[in-house]
């Protein structure tokens, strides 16, 4: 075609190509103005017009439901063939186009979308943050539509998650109509920018200051909305405040009033606002300024701000019309109560296992407003809880899912409109969490509604029911569900999902032939496991942390402010179990586990603890704290975290009395290399803010004779001085409480579960100094025991000195040292005492000689430990016999079982106290390794669940620690399988033979081998040393995957053997005996080094009902039968002696031999 022709004008219709058919132009009127316009249209314009018409037709086709269904089917087929999403790029582009054009009004109105989060940005967000951003931006748009967006410092903020003190706010310079999810700025609690968002605009510090003060004092507040509309500003300037003259005013509850001066620049102003606000007010009136509404959710805050704005408008108009307050009718708050709205989903249409969803304050109204915004094309990204209509037309493919079953996902941040390809990927992922086996056939039926059953033609509702449940007279066509699975109904307890998952696992193991592929797939189901309730609400630490940070900045004993403060869990003696007066870490954080370190900076607070306490710490700490899980690869060390969060040249403080020397050295070096300084703070900052700190205990002491100790304290002093001479040390400083107690054959009750007392000792070549409380100086038994009123040889004359004088006394000793004299001290001692010894005179060792000496029990101590365990076994045989009778009655709880165990132990000779808090745990609570029952979570014991009891006692002749896992009904095959793997690990350690000089960590894999072989494991050590009427956890030996237990095992050491397995939300298993290290008889003796093995001293039956005998080797069966034979003979004789015949019969039944043949 030439260019001249292409620019011509069409003047007549083209000639027909097929004259025998009716032409289009034969049907038109050539005088029609529309035809004339088209005929005279230029070719370029006609081409554009045709292209627009073509796009319109294509768009209509793409937007049709049938095409979308066919596209999703095509994508599904391609995915089934193995194609990945990257290989389906064309389909992805089409699906993206469909979804982008499916929003009502989006192409016509040109409204900037609210949900404009880019996937790359979402990848860096906290869980639930995308949805929070969308809701906050939507709230800004609503405020603009309601006319609340005046050009003043009015802001809406929201806390990102309950776990973080990060706040979202719109930057200054944007109008409310421009708010979107991406341009919101994320701040920390003091107003520092954490994430800028998509703009370069800054936030308004003075506008944010009231919000910061509120979030700091009210951890329950998730959202704060601040407006000062004319009506709100007018009422805020009235002396009368908000008057009770309308329904909206009555809905506000307690209203707080604060004399606002325009900003909160001073600390005193913020404190005053926090005091005025109190703990429960949801509305705060800023005098002569405006109002603030608060809520535990954004929806609740919207509810209050909407009602307070309406109440202010009513009040302004009422006062203007009435001419004053005296002419208004005030409602009596006592007599006239506001109408409350309790909205639940409409009944009759859904499956409900745990009670249907109840709408919280503001949610229903807020959702309707989100629909309004979406209908206007705002693209809010809001996740709707309920569709607009109860029943809507469905495509045939939807019939596979029963129409009245609502999908429930264990996801806090459900996504909105997405492409079919993304929806497919998410669907496949959700199948891992929300599907359970169910019947294959459902039937659609019409059921009369109960409320209209009396009418001639009652209304009906559509329900999907199992075909086998249908009455034969009911009409309906049964529909086969191809995938024999069903949604987990809404509000299903995740624990039920876990329990069903375990049943499926069990069935699959023993029915592999008939179990289909979907059932096999379900055996790997993953859900968000519920945190078992620990019976206590997290401690609110906001105010305490504020006080500590103030002390860090302005403590009189500090020359310069601190940027961080470390709170270890121990006391001045580095004890594991501590007295109430030393529970500083628990006071500041709420976490009361035996292991953990807290670090507080100017903006953050973090807690490090190990796998025993992950669940407990998460339950006990509030959102001010970040849990650092020691042992996980992504968890930073304390030094790494400090270096990453501190500003340059920071000062990190710690009380030098409660940090070990070796810990100080490593942390000080790491911080120094990063340009920071570790500072000793001798006036403990926690003590300075702990107003009701308990006093240090001072209980009577217990003296032990040779029949319990085997050696006198004078003999132990002589042995210690011999060790000092080998090291050429003139003095030795003993700081560990159990070392002082062991050396002097004394015990105390100052620390619960540990028979120790507060004391230090400094031993010289001819001098003995014992530092104890002055109140004990008059104790007659103590004076006789230590020969204080006699005339012993000078080298055994004990000088008693006040407990608090240890530091000046040590300094005095060091002042008089000769040039080559040395003072021996363990690097586990406090840094304060170690630093008091000049380096030239300091002799450091990893452990003190006392630590090593008391770990190896002498024959008298060993025999005492055996006696203690026989008595302990008698008590526990009585307990398990009692439980066996009482549990079927339904009257036994975790606490009553724990109390009964203590009751039976107290009946035994020389019982003193428990050796630790009894772990009495049933069902899912047993999965919490260091669980402690309290009234709030006291679970009844059942014949349908596993029961784990980990307990021990302090007798004068020894310390016990024993764990048994039992079932008083019929355990599942999966539970028996897991128990058997744990038992195999227990036997492997107990029967191990190893060379003399072997360290404990080399034996840890013995306990885990059977579990590892089957893909299981546990997150705690396998064994720990145990003292003789001393601490239940004793160093320096142990069996663990960690290498901290560096001392080789030696004959006479006593350790625990306690592998386990824990399935969160379901059950926990642990088997624990104490074992004695003894020489082993071997066929050969390589290089005369000798061999060692273990001998159990705990003699309590291991429940054979829990064992899958077929998984055991014959050697393991023989070991167990021999162990039970010893239990029958030794413990049976003691039961007979004490006349406990019922318990004896229980013991004989539980120790019957087992056989693989049976």
GROMACS .gro file of C-alpha atoms in nm, residues 507-895:
model
  389
  507UNK     CA    1  -0.137  -4.603   6.145
  508UNK     CA    2   0.101  -4.560   5.856
  509UNK     CA    3   0.385  -4.737   6.032
  510UNK     CA    4   0.177  -5.052   6.075
  511UNK     CA    5  -0.044  -5.032   5.767
  512UNK     CA    6   0.195  -4.938   5.491
  513UNK     CA    7   0.024  -5.170   5.247
  514UNK     CA    8  -0.321  -5.011   5.262
  515UNK     CA    9  -0.223  -4.653   5.346
  516UNK     CA   10  -0.260  -4.433   5.040
  517UNK     CA   11  -0.013  -4.169   4.926
  518UNK     CA   12  -0.207  -3.886   5.091
  519UNK     CA   13  -0.195  -4.065   5.424
  520UNK     CA   14   0.177  -4.109   5.388
  521UNK     CA   15   0.206  -3.741   5.311
  522UNK     CA   16   0.013  -3.649   5.622
  523UNK     CA   17   0.268  -3.828   5.836
  524UNK     CA   18   0.494  -3.530   5.773
  525UNK     CA   19   0.231  -3.270   5.858
  526UNK     CA   20   0.362  -2.943   6.000
  527UNK     CA   21   0.157  -2.698   6.204
  528UNK     CA   22   0.227  -2.397   6.417
  529UNK     CA   23   0.270  -2.585   6.740
  530UNK     CA   24   0.083  -2.434   7.034
  531UNK     CA   25   0.289  -2.313   7.324
  532UNK     CA   26   0.167  -2.511   7.622
  533UNK     CA   27   0.040  -2.279   7.889
  534UNK     CA   28   0.282  -2.237   8.172
  535UNK     CA   29   0.019  -2.097   8.401
  536UNK     CA   30   0.149  -1.745   8.426
  537UNK     CA   31   0.104  -1.426   8.229
  538UNK     CA   32   0.423  -1.257   8.109
  539UNK     CA   33   0.558  -1.003   8.352
  540UNK     CA   34   0.508  -0.645   8.232
  541UNK     CA   35   0.859  -0.504   8.239
  542UNK     CA   36   0.818  -0.168   8.065
  543UNK     CA   37   0.842   0.044   8.380
  544UNK     CA   38   1.124  -0.166   8.529
  545UNK     CA   39   1.327  -0.134   8.212
  546UNK     CA   40   1.269   0.242   8.210
  547UNK     CA   41   1.401   0.260   8.568
  548UNK     CA   42   1.705   0.049   8.481
  549UNK     CA   43   1.785   0.262   8.177
  550UNK     CA   44   1.755   0.572   8.392
  551UNK     CA   45   2.001   0.415   8.639
  552UNK     CA   46   2.234   0.334   8.351
  553UNK     CA   47   2.241   0.701   8.261
  554UNK     CA   48   2.252   0.862   8.604
  555UNK     CA   49   2.373   0.617   8.871
  556UNK     CA   50   2.589   0.813   9.124
  557UNK     CA   51   2.855   0.541   9.125
  558UNK     CA   52   2.910   0.576   8.750
  559UNK     CA   53   3.148   0.834   8.611
  560UNK     CA   54   2.990   0.806   8.266
  561UNK     CA   55   2.659   0.666   8.139
  562UNK     CA   56   2.628   0.305   8.029
  563UNK     CA   57   2.493   0.203   7.691
  564UNK     CA   58   2.426  -0.156   7.801
  565UNK     CA   59   2.395  -0.352   8.124
  566UNK     CA   60   2.439  -0.727   8.170
  567UNK     CA   61   2.234  -0.924   8.424
  568UNK     CA   62   2.369  -1.280   8.470
  569UNK     CA   63   2.151  -1.542   8.636
  570UNK     CA   64   2.390  -1.638   8.915
  571UNK     CA   65   2.486  -1.491   9.250
  572UNK     CA   66   2.821  -1.383   9.393
  573UNK     CA   67   2.916  -1.752   9.417
  574UNK     CA   68   2.814  -1.831   9.056
  575UNK     CA   69   2.550  -2.076   9.179
  576UNK     CA   70   2.302  -2.242   8.947
  577UNK     CA   71   2.020  -2.234   9.201
  578UNK     CA   72   2.002  -1.904   9.385
  579UNK     CA   73   1.823  -1.747   9.679
  580UNK     CA   74   1.528  -1.509   9.618
  581UNK     CA   75   1.746  -1.207   9.700
  582UNK     CA   76   1.971  -1.293   9.402
  583UNK     CA   77   1.695  -1.345   9.144
  584UNK     CA   78   1.783  -1.023   8.964
  585UNK     CA   79   1.739  -1.162   8.616
  586UNK     CA   80   1.392  -1.288   8.705
  587UNK     CA   81   1.301  -0.950   8.854
  588UNK     CA   82   1.403  -0.757   8.542
  589UNK     CA   83   1.257  -1.000   8.284
  590UNK     CA   84   1.002  -1.232   8.444
  591UNK     CA   85   1.191  -1.543   8.326
  592UNK     CA   86   1.274  -1.772   8.619
  593UNK     CA   87   1.458  -2.061   8.453
  594UNK     CA   88   1.782  -2.174   8.612
  595UNK     CA   89   1.998  -2.067   8.315
  596UNK     CA   90   1.997  -1.741   8.125
  597UNK     CA   91   2.161  -1.402   8.082
  598UNK     CA   92   1.978  -1.075   8.025
  599UNK     CA   93   2.128  -0.775   7.846
  600UNK     CA   94   1.955  -0.438   7.839
  601UNK     CA   95   2.060  -0.156   7.606
  602UNK     CA   96   1.912   0.188   7.561
  603UNK     CA   97   1.664   0.056   7.305
  604UNK     CA   98   1.654  -0.324   7.339
  605UNK     CA   99   1.641  -0.609   7.587
  606UNK     CA  100   1.752  -0.964   7.504
  607UNK     CA  101   1.761  -1.294   7.692
  608UNK     CA  102   1.994  -1.585   7.620
  609UNK     CA  103   1.893  -1.932   7.739
  610UNK     CA  104   1.933  -2.292   7.627
  611UNK     CA  105   1.697  -2.548   7.479
  612UNK     CA  106   1.555  -2.654   7.815
  613UNK     CA  107   1.383  -2.317   7.852
  614UNK     CA  108   1.288  -2.198   7.502
  615UNK     CA  109   0.914  -2.250   7.559
  616UNK     CA  110   0.920  -2.130   7.918
  617UNK     CA  111   1.111  -1.810   7.841
  618UNK     CA  112   0.881  -1.728   7.550
  619UNK     CA  113   0.580  -1.761   7.782
  620UNK     CA  114   0.721  -1.567   8.076
  621UNK     CA  115   0.868  -1.263   7.899
  622UNK     CA  116   0.668  -0.978   7.751
  623UNK     CA  117   0.715  -0.803   7.418
  624UNK     CA  118   0.997  -0.585   7.550
  625UNK     CA  119   1.229  -0.885   7.531
  626UNK     CA  120   1.389  -1.075   7.246
  627UNK     CA  121   1.461  -1.443   7.312
  628UNK     CA  122   1.804  -1.562   7.202
  629UNK     CA  123   1.804  -1.940   7.165
  630UNK     CA  124   2.149  -2.072   7.251
  631UNK     CA  125   2.257  -2.359   7.030
  632UNK     CA  126   2.069  -2.255   6.716
  633UNK     CA  127   2.295  -2.157   6.431
  634UNK     CA  128   2.127  -1.820   6.368
  635UNK     CA  129   2.151  -1.710   6.732
  636UNK     CA  130   2.429  -1.454   6.790
  637UNK     CA  131   2.649  -1.472   7.096
  638UNK     CA  132   2.612  -1.203   7.358
  639UNK     CA  133   2.927  -1.032   7.232
  640UNK     CA  134   2.816  -1.047   6.867
  641UNK     CA  135   2.476  -0.902   6.950
  642UNK     CA  136   2.620  -0.619   7.160
  643UNK     CA  137   2.867  -0.525   6.889
  644UNK     CA  138   2.586  -0.520   6.631
  645UNK     CA  139   2.350  -0.293   6.828
  646UNK     CA  140   2.576  -0.059   7.025
  647UNK     CA  141   2.687   0.283   6.904
  648UNK     CA  142   3.058   0.348   6.872
  649UNK     CA  143   3.271   0.359   7.187
  650UNK     CA  144   2.998   0.227   7.413
  651UNK     CA  145   3.032   0.132   7.779
  652UNK     CA  146   2.885  -0.201   7.889
  653UNK     CA  147   2.831  -0.249   8.262
  654UNK     CA  148   2.809  -0.558   8.481
  655UNK     CA  149   2.830  -0.631   8.853
  656UNK     CA  150   3.182  -0.781   8.892
  657UNK     CA  151   3.064  -1.001   9.182
  658UNK     CA  152   2.816  -1.198   8.968
  659UNK     CA  153   3.021  -1.260   8.656
  660UNK     CA  154   3.285  -1.531   8.636
  661UNK     CA  155   3.641  -1.435   8.560
  662UNK     CA  156   3.659  -1.645   8.243
  663UNK     CA  157   3.335  -1.490   8.117
  664UNK     CA  158   3.466  -1.141   8.192
  665UNK     CA  159   3.787  -1.207   8.001
  666UNK     CA  160   3.622  -1.335   7.685
  667UNK     CA  161   3.356  -1.063   7.675
  668UNK     CA  162   3.598  -0.782   7.762
  669UNK     CA  163   3.833  -0.888   7.483
  670UNK     CA  164   3.556  -0.913   7.222
  671UNK     CA  165   3.415  -0.572   7.315
  672UNK     CA  166   3.758  -0.411   7.327
  673UNK     CA  167   3.838  -0.535   6.977
  674UNK     CA  168   3.517  -0.369   6.857
  675UNK     CA  169   3.596  -0.036   7.025
  676UNK     CA  170   3.377  -0.082   7.334
  677UNK     CA  171   3.456  -0.110   7.705
  678UNK     CA  172   3.334  -0.358   7.967
  679UNK     CA  173   3.293  -0.165   8.293
  680UNK     CA  174   3.267  -0.311   8.648
  681UNK     CA  175   2.968  -0.161   8.830
  682UNK     CA  176   3.012  -0.247   9.198
  683UNK     CA  177   2.677  -0.099   9.306
  684UNK     CA  178   2.439  -0.344   9.139
  685UNK     CA  179   2.189  -0.144   8.931
  686UNK     CA  180   1.911  -0.400   8.974
  687UNK     CA  181   1.940  -0.373   9.351
  688UNK     CA  182   1.910   0.005   9.322
  689UNK     CA  183   1.565  -0.021   9.158
  690UNK     CA  184   1.438  -0.336   9.339
  691UNK     CA  185   1.240  -0.176   9.621
  692UNK     CA  186   1.112  -0.496   9.785
  693UNK     CA  187   1.418  -0.716   9.739
  694UNK     CA  188   1.410  -1.010   9.985
  695UNK     CA  189   1.671  -1.026  10.259
  696UNK     CA  190   1.957  -1.274  10.239
  697UNK     CA  191   1.856  -1.597  10.422
  698UNK     CA  192   2.046  -1.724  10.725
  699UNK     CA  193   1.911  -2.067  10.820
  700UNK     CA  194   2.054  -2.301  11.089
  701UNK     CA  195   2.342  -2.521  10.979
  702UNK     CA  196   2.360  -2.902  10.971
  703UNK     CA  197   2.678  -3.074  11.089
  704UNK     CA  198   2.772  -3.410  10.939
  705UNK     CA  199   2.970  -3.684  11.110
  706UNK     CA  200   3.212  -3.935  10.966
  707UNK     CA  201   2.930  -4.187  10.913
  708UNK     CA  202   2.803  -3.956  10.637
  709UNK     CA  203   3.123  -3.797  10.503
  710UNK     CA  204   3.393  -4.061  10.541
  711UNK     CA  205   3.654  -3.789  10.608
  712UNK     CA  206   3.677  -3.523  10.880
  713UNK     CA  207   3.705  -3.161  10.780
  714UNK     CA  208   4.058  -3.154  10.922
  715UNK     CA  209   4.160  -3.442  10.694
  716UNK     CA  210   4.014  -3.256  10.399
  717UNK     CA  211   4.209  -2.941  10.496
  718UNK     CA  212   4.531  -3.145  10.508
  719UNK     CA  213   4.463  -3.292  10.163
  720UNK     CA  214   4.387  -2.945  10.029
  721UNK     CA  215   4.713  -2.804  10.167
  722UNK     CA  216   4.901  -3.088   9.999
  723UNK     CA  217   4.750  -2.979   9.666
  724UNK     CA  218   4.846  -2.619   9.746
  725UNK     CA  219   5.204  -2.724   9.810
  726UNK     CA  220   5.215  -2.899   9.471
  727UNK     CA  221   5.106  -2.573   9.308
  728UNK     CA  222   5.335  -2.367   9.534
  729UNK     CA  223   5.036  -2.165   9.650
  730UNK     CA  224   5.038  -1.993   9.990
  731UNK     CA  225   4.663  -1.928   9.993
  732UNK     CA  226   4.352  -2.054   9.820
  733UNK     CA  227   4.018  -1.872   9.789
  734UNK     CA  228   3.703  -2.084   9.783
  735UNK     CA  229   3.389  -1.911   9.658
  736UNK     CA  230   3.150  -2.191   9.546
  737UNK     CA  231   2.895  -2.262   9.818
  738UNK     CA  232   2.900  -2.639   9.774
  739UNK     CA  233   3.282  -2.643   9.796
  740UNK     CA  234   3.279  -2.461  10.130
  741UNK     CA  235   3.002  -2.689  10.261
  742UNK     CA  236   3.186  -3.007  10.150
  743UNK     CA  237   3.521  -2.895  10.292
  744UNK     CA  238   3.385  -2.824  10.640
  745UNK     CA  239   3.129  -3.111  10.648
  746UNK     CA  240   2.852  -2.857  10.695
  747UNK     CA  241   2.519  -2.821  10.519
  748UNK     CA  242   2.263  -2.542  10.518
  749UNK     CA  243   1.919  -2.442  10.393
  750UNK     CA  244   1.988  -2.094  10.257
  751UNK     CA  245   1.919  -2.192   9.895
  752UNK     CA  246   1.611  -2.398   9.812
  753UNK     CA  247   1.685  -2.758   9.705
  754UNK     CA  248   2.059  -2.714   9.766
  755UNK     CA  249   2.188  -2.790  10.119
  756UNK     CA  250   2.437  -2.502  10.122
  757UNK     CA  251   2.482  -2.175  10.310
  758UNK     CA  252   2.628  -1.836  10.223
  759UNK     CA  253   2.999  -1.841  10.298
  760UNK     CA  254   3.349  -1.791  10.160
  761UNK     CA  255   3.670  -1.956  10.278
  762UNK     CA  256   4.035  -1.858  10.248
  763UNK     CA  257   4.278  -2.133  10.344
  764UNK     CA  258   4.644  -2.060  10.407
  765UNK     CA  259   4.933  -2.292  10.479
  766UNK     CA  260   4.862  -2.249  10.850
  767UNK     CA  261   4.547  -2.038  10.857
  768UNK     CA  262   4.174  -2.103  10.806
  769UNK     CA  263   3.930  -1.817  10.754
  770UNK     CA  264   3.559  -1.882  10.718
  771UNK     CA  265   3.337  -1.589  10.614
  772UNK     CA  266   2.978  -1.642  10.729
  773UNK     CA  267   2.691  -1.435  10.864
  774UNK     CA  268   2.748  -1.297  11.211
  775UNK     CA  269   2.415  -1.442  11.326
  776UNK     CA  270   2.568  -1.791  11.304
  777UNK     CA  271   2.860  -1.717  11.539
  778UNK     CA  272   2.653  -1.818  11.842
  779UNK     CA  273   2.545  -2.154  11.694
  780UNK     CA  274   2.659  -2.408  11.957
  781UNK     CA  275   2.663  -2.705  11.718
  782UNK     CA  276   2.874  -2.506  11.473
  783UNK     CA  277   3.120  -2.400  11.742
  784UNK     CA  278   3.160  -2.756  11.862
  785UNK     CA  279   3.198  -2.890  11.509
  786UNK     CA  280   3.471  -2.640  11.417
  787UNK     CA  281   3.643  -2.660  11.760
  788UNK     CA  282   3.594  -2.286  11.811
  789UNK     CA  283   3.580  -2.310  12.189
  790UNK     CA  284   3.855  -2.572  12.216
  791UNK     CA  285   4.227  -2.535  12.168
  792UNK     CA  286   4.305  -2.710  11.839
  793UNK     CA  287   4.648  -2.702  11.680
  794UNK     CA  288   4.711  -2.357  11.524
  795UNK     CA  289   4.689  -2.494  11.171
  796UNK     CA  290   4.329  -2.608  11.241
  797UNK     CA  291   4.214  -2.298  11.429
  798UNK     CA  292   3.922  -2.158  11.232
  799UNK     CA  293   3.878  -1.781  11.228
  800UNK     CA  294   3.515  -1.677  11.169
  801UNK     CA  295   3.478  -1.344  10.990
  802UNK     CA  296   3.172  -1.150  10.863
  803UNK     CA  297   3.042  -1.263  10.525
  804UNK     CA  298   3.062  -0.910  10.383
  805UNK     CA  299   3.431  -0.866  10.470
  806UNK     CA  300   3.564  -1.111  10.210
  807UNK     CA  301   3.690  -0.844   9.970
  808UNK     CA  302   3.880  -0.625  10.221
  809UNK     CA  303   4.023  -0.935  10.391
  810UNK     CA  304   4.149  -1.072  10.060
  811UNK     CA  305   4.304  -0.739   9.976
  812UNK     CA  306   4.472  -0.734  10.316
  813UNK     CA  307   4.619  -1.079  10.257
  814UNK     CA  308   4.749  -0.974   9.918
  815UNK     CA  309   4.911  -0.663  10.066
  816UNK     CA  310   5.133  -0.875  10.292
  817UNK     CA  311   5.243  -1.129  10.031
  818UNK     CA  312   5.609  -1.193   9.966
  819UNK     CA  313   5.740  -1.155   9.614
  820UNK     CA  314   5.692  -1.518   9.505
  821UNK     CA  315   5.385  -1.608   9.706
  822UNK     CA  316   5.075  -1.709   9.512
  823UNK     CA  317   4.701  -1.696   9.581
  824UNK     CA  318   4.510  -1.977   9.411
  825UNK     CA  319   4.164  -1.903   9.276
  826UNK     CA  320   3.941  -2.067   9.017
  827UNK     CA  321   3.853  -1.874   8.703
  828UNK     CA  322   3.492  -1.965   8.785
  829UNK     CA  323   3.515  -1.726   9.082
  830UNK     CA  324   3.379  -1.374   9.052
  831UNK     CA  325   3.580  -1.116   8.865
  832UNK     CA  326   3.565  -0.886   9.169
  833UNK     CA  327   3.760  -1.130   9.389
  834UNK     CA  328   3.996  -1.237   9.113
  835UNK     CA  329   4.081  -0.876   9.029
  836UNK     CA  330   4.157  -0.810   9.397
  837UNK     CA  331   4.457  -1.043   9.366
  838UNK     CA  332   4.749  -0.875   9.186
  839UNK     CA  333   4.844  -1.054   8.865
  840UNK     CA  334   5.194  -1.124   8.995
  841UNK     CA  335   5.046  -1.321   9.284
  842UNK     CA  336   4.747  -1.472   9.104
  843UNK     CA  337   4.732  -1.846   9.033
  844UNK     CA  338   4.432  -1.926   8.814
  845UNK     CA  339   4.293  -2.270   8.735
  846UNK     CA  340   3.983  -2.387   8.554
  847UNK     CA  341   3.858  -2.570   8.863
  848UNK     CA  342   3.952  -2.554   9.228
  849UNK     CA  343   4.100  -2.869   9.384
  850UNK     CA  344   3.789  -2.899   9.601
  851UNK     CA  345   3.568  -2.923   9.291
  852UNK     CA  346   3.766  -3.222   9.168
  853UNK     CA  347   3.792  -3.385   9.513
  854UNK     CA  348   3.419  -3.382   9.594
  855UNK     CA  349   3.328  -3.515   9.247
  856UNK     CA  350   3.500  -3.846   9.330
  857UNK     CA  351   3.299  -4.002   9.612
  858UNK     CA  352   3.479  -4.199   9.880
  859UNK     CA  353   3.340  -4.542   9.984
  860UNK     CA  354   3.131  -4.397  10.269
  861UNK     CA  355   2.973  -4.140  10.038
  862UNK     CA  356   2.913  -4.404   9.771
  863UNK     CA  357   2.740  -4.633  10.017
  864UNK     CA  358   2.534  -4.342  10.145
  865UNK     CA  359   2.421  -4.262   9.792
  866UNK     CA  360   2.312  -4.624   9.745
  867UNK     CA  361   2.109  -4.615  10.067
  868UNK     CA  362   1.947  -4.289   9.965
  869UNK     CA  363   1.840  -4.434   9.630
  870UNK     CA  364   1.689  -4.744   9.788
  871UNK     CA  365   1.480  -4.525  10.018
  872UNK     CA  366   1.386  -4.307   9.723
  873UNK     CA  367   1.279  -4.613   9.523
  874UNK     CA  368   1.058  -4.727   9.810
  875UNK     CA  369   0.881  -4.391   9.809
  876UNK     CA  370   0.832  -4.396   9.431
  877UNK     CA  371   0.704  -4.754   9.427
  878UNK     CA  372   0.440  -4.640   9.676
  879UNK     CA  373   0.365  -4.342   9.452
  880UNK     CA  374   0.321  -4.535   9.127
  881UNK     CA  375   0.109  -4.797   9.301
  882UNK     CA  376  -0.111  -4.516   9.436
  883UNK     CA  377  -0.130  -4.345   9.095
  884UNK     CA  378  -0.229  -4.670   8.929
  885UNK     CA  379  -0.531  -4.692   9.160
  886UNK     CA  380  -0.633  -4.326   9.172
  887UNK     CA  381  -0.584  -4.196   8.815
  888UNK     CA  382  -0.879  -4.393   8.669
  889UNK     CA  383  -1.101  -4.214   8.924
  890UNK     CA  384  -1.014  -3.880   8.761
  891UNK     CA  385  -0.906  -3.714   9.086
  892UNK     CA  386  -0.529  -3.690   9.038
  893UNK     CA  387  -0.361  -3.382   8.895
  894UNK     CA  388  -0.002  -3.292   8.822
  895UNK     CA  389   0.023  -3.100   9.148
   0.00000   0.00000   0.00000
